[in-house]
Structures are given as C-alpha cells and as structure tokens.
Coordinates of C-alpha atoms in Angstrom, one line a residue:
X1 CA -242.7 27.3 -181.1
X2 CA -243.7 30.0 -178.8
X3 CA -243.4 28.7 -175.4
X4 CA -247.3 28.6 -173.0
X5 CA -246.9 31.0 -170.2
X6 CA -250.3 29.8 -168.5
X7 CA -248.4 26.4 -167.6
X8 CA -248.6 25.7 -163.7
X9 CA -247.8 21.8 -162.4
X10 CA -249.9 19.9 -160.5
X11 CA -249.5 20.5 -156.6
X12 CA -251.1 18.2 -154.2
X13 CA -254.2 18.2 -154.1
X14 CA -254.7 18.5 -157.6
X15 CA -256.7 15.5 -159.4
X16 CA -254.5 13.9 -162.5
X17 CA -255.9 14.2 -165.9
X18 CA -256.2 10.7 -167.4
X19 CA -253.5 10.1 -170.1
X20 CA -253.8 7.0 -172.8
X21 CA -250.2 6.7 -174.1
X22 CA -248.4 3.9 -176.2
X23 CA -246.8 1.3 -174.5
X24 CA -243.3 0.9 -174.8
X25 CA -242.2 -2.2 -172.9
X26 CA -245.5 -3.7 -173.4
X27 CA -248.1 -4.3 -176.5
X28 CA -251.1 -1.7 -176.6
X29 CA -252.1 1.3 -174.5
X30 CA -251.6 2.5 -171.1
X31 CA -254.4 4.5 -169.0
X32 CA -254.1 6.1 -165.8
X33 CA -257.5 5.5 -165.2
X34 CA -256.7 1.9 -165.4
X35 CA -255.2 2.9 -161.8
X36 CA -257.3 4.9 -160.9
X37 CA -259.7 3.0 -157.9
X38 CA -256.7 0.5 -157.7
X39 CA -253.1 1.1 -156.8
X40 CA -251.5 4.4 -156.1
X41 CA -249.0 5.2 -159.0
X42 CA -245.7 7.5 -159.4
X43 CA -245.6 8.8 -163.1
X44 CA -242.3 10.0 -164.3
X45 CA -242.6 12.2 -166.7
X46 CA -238.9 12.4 -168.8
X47 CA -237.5 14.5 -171.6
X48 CA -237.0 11.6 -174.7
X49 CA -234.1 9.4 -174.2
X50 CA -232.0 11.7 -176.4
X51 CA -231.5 13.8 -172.8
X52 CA -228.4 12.2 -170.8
X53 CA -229.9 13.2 -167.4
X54 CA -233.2 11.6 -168.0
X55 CA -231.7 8.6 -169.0
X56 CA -230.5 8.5 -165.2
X57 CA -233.6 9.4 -164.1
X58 CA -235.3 6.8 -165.7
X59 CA -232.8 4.1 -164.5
X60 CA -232.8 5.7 -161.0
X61 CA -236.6 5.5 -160.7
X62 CA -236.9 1.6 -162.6
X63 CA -234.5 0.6 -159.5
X64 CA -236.9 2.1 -156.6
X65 CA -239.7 -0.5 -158.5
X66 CA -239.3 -3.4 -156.6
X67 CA -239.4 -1.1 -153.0
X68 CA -242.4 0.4 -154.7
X69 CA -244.4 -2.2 -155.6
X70 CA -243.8 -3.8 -152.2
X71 CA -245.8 -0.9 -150.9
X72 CA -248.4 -1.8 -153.9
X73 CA -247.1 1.3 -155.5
X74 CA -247.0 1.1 -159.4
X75 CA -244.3 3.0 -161.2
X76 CA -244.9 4.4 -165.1
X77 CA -242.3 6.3 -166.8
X78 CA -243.3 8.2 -169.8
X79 CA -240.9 10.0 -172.7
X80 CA -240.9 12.0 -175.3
X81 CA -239.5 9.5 -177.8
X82 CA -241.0 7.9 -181.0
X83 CA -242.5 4.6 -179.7
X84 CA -240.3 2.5 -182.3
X85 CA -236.9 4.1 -180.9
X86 CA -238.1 3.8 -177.8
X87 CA -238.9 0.3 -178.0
X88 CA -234.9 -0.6 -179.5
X89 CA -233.3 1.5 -176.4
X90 CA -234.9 -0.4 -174.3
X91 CA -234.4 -3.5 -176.3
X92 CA -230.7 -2.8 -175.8
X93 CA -231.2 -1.3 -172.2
X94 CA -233.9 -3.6 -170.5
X95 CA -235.1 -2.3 -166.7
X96 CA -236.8 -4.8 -165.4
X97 CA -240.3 -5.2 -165.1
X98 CA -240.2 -1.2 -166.1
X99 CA -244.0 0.2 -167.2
X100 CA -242.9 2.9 -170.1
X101 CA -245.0 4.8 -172.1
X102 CA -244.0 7.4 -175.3
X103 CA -245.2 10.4 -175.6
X104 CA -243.6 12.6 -178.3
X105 CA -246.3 15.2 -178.6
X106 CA -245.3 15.8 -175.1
X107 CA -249.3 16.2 -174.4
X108 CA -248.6 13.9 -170.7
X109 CA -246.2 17.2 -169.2
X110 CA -248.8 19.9 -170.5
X111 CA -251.8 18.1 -168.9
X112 CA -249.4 17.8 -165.7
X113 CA -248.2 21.6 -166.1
X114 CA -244.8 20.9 -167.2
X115 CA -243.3 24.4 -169.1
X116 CA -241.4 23.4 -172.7
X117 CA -238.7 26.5 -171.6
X118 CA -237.9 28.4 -174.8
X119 CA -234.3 29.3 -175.0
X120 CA -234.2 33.1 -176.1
X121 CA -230.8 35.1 -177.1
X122 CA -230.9 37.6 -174.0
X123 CA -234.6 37.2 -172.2
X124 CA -235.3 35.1 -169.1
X125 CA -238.6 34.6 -167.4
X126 CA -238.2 31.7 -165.5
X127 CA -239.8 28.9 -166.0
X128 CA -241.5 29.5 -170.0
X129 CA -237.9 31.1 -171.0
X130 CA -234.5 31.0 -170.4
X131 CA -231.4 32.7 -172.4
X132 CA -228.5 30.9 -173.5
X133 CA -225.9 32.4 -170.8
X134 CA -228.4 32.1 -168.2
X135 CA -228.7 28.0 -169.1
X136 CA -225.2 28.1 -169.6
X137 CA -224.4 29.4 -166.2
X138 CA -226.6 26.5 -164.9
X139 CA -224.1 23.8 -162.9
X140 CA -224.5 19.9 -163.5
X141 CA -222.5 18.3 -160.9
X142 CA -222.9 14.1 -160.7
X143 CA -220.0 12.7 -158.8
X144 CA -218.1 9.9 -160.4
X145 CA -219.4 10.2 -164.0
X146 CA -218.3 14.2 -164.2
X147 CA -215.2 15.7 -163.7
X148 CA -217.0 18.2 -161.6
X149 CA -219.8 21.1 -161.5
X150 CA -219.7 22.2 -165.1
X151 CA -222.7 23.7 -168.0
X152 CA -225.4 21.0 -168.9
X153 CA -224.2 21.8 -172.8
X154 CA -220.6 20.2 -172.1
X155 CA -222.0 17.5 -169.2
X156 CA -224.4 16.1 -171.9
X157 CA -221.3 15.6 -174.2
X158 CA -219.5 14.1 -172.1
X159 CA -222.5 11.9 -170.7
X160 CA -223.7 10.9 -174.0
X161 CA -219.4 9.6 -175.0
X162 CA -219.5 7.6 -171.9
X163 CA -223.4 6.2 -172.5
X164 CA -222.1 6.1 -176.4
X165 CA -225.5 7.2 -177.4
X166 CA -225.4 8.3 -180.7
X167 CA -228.2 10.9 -181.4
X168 CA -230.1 9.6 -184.3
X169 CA -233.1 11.6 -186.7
X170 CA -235.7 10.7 -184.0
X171 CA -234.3 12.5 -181.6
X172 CA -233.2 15.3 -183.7
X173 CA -236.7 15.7 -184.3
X174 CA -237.6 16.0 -180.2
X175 CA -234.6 17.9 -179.6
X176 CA -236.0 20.6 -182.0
X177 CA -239.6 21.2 -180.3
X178 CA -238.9 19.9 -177.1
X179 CA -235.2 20.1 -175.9
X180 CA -236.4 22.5 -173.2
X181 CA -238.7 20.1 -171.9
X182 CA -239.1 20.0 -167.7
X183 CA -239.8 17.6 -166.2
X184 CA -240.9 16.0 -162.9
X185 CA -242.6 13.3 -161.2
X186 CA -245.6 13.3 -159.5
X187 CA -247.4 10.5 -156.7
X188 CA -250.8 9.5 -157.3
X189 CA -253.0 8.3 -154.6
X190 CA -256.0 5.0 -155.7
X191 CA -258.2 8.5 -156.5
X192 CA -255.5 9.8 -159.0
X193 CA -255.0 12.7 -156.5
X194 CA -251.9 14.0 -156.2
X195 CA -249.9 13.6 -153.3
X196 CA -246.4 14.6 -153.7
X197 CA -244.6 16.1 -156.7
X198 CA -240.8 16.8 -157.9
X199 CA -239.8 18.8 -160.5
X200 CA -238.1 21.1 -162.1
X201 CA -239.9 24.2 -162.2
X202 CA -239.3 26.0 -158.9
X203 CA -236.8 28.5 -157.5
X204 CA -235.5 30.2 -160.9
X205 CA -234.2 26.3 -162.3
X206 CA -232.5 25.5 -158.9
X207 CA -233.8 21.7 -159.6
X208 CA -232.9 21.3 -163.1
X209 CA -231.2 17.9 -164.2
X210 CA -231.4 16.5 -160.5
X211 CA -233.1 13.5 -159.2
X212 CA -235.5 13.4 -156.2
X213 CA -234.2 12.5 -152.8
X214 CA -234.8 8.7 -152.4
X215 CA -235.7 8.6 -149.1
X216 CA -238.3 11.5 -149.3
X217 CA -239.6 10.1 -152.1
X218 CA -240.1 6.5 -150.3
X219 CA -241.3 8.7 -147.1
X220 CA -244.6 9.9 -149.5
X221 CA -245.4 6.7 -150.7
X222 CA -244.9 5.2 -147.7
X223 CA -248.0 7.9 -146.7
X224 CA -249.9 7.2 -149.9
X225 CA -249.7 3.5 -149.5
X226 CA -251.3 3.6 -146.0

C-alpha cells in the first residue's frame, strides 16, 4: 500500500473529527461526540498491541487516568488491533478503569493526520517514507529494560522476550499494512478542539517510540480543564 503524502496532524486549533470505534474494555461503541459538550478528553492513538513501544505507551498513559480524571479529563486509548485480540490482552493485562477502543483499519490516525510511513529500499521523505538503513539508524534508548541506545528492529526483540508476547496471525495481519503506523496523542477541549498534541511526526522522526513528558502533558490539561 502506497503511503498518502497529503497527511498533516491535527495542530491546535484544529476541531477533531468524530470517530465511532469498537469498544474494547467495554460492550458497544465509543463516540467522541459523546464528549463532545461534556468533558475534555486525551485520545491516544497507538500502533496495535503487536508494537512493544506502544504497549508502554498505553500503560504509561492508563497510569496518568486517575490524575486525569481528577481534573475531569477523560482518557481513550485506541489501537490498531482486531477487537477480539484486543479484548484477551487486556483480559490478561487489565489497566484499570482504561477506555479502549480498536481500530484496525487505522481510519482514527488518518482522520487525525497520522502518516502510515512506507519503508522503501533506499528513498526517504520524511514523514510518508522512510528506508531501511535510515529506520535502522533510528536509536531506542529506555533505561532499565534495554541494554542501551540500540535499532528499534533489535529493541522490539528484545522487548517483546521480556513482555513474552508472542506475535500471533492478528497481528501479522496489522504488521503487514500498518507496521509503519505513527502515532500520537492529541488533548481535546469540551468543544472537541484541539489543544495540545504529541506525536511522532516532526523533526525528520526525532520523536519516534518515545512517550510525552508527564509533566507537560499534565501542564495542558491542567489549561484545558480550567
């Protein structure tokens, strides 16, 4: 699949599209018009559960929830997994009280902007395509679970062993349209306007596989939630 090169993310300022996704950790649909008017949201939106650094994302952002919601801030995470192996990580990985949605068609990160980079033999053009030595020279560095800065290739191995997450046909089937998925999160005020926004699409990859700062990320909702 030919990757879109007319893909731009949302920036503040920008009004969310509305998305109705599957429920993961809950029966039926979610909307985010059904925020919309209510409660400012942060929506996460993740590779599928097959990617090692997402899985950390995911968990990093489920344990900001409580802090969030204090500020009457509602957090939805959304991935690009089959809802039914969704449902049994989850089963096997509960985050409490955690608002999940799958996506697999990966329709949520193209409403939001989000580039699907297209790995090439020898072409980058940063951020719709991206050749193998060039994502190969990319540095994954997360104290205490690697051994240091190394290639994402050889950090999800090693991730993956120590999660033992074994890769099953679901995500084999992600992994082949969408393993150059990026990804980001984005705050929504009670208007669905945006407000603040991570991801990984600026500065040539610079903020691939890493996490928001915590504390600026609090600092916007803390804004938002005014």
């Amino acid at each position: 699949m030919s990757a879109r090169s007319d893909l731009v993310p949302l920036q503040p300022g920008d009004r969310a599209p509305n998305l109705v996704l599957d429920a993961i950790t809950q029966e039926g649909k979610i909307a985010l018009d059904d925020f919309r008017g209510q409660k400012p949201v942060l929506v996460g939106l993740f590779r599928g559960l097959h990617c090692a650094f997402c899985r950390r994302y995911i968990a990093a952002q489920a344990r900001l929830d409580p802090e969030l919601r204090e500020k009457g801030v509602e957090s939805l995470t959304v991935v690009n997994t089959p809802i039914e192996r969704a449902r049994l990580y989850f089963r096997y990985h509960p985050m409490p009280n955690l608002l999940a949605a799958s996506d697999p068609e990966r329709a949520s990160h193209r409403a939001f902007g989000l580039p699907n980079l297209e790995f090439t033999q020898n072409e980058t053009i940063w951020p719709y395509k991206v050749s193998m030595a060039a994502a190969k020279d990319m540095r994954v560095d997360i104290p205490g679970e690697l051994p240091g800065p190394m290639d994402p290739f050889a950090a999800t191995e090693i991730l993956n062993k120590k999660d033992k997450y074994e890769v099953t046909e679901a995500d084999e089937q992600m992994m082949a349209t969408g393993h150059g998925q990026l990804v980001g999160q984005f705050l929504l005020d009670r208007q669905g306007i945006v407000r603040w926004t991570f991801t990984e699409v600026p500065e040539g990859g610079r903020y691939m596989f890493r996490a928001p700062n915590p504390q600026e990320l609090m600092s916007a909702v803390s804004q938002v939630a005014q």
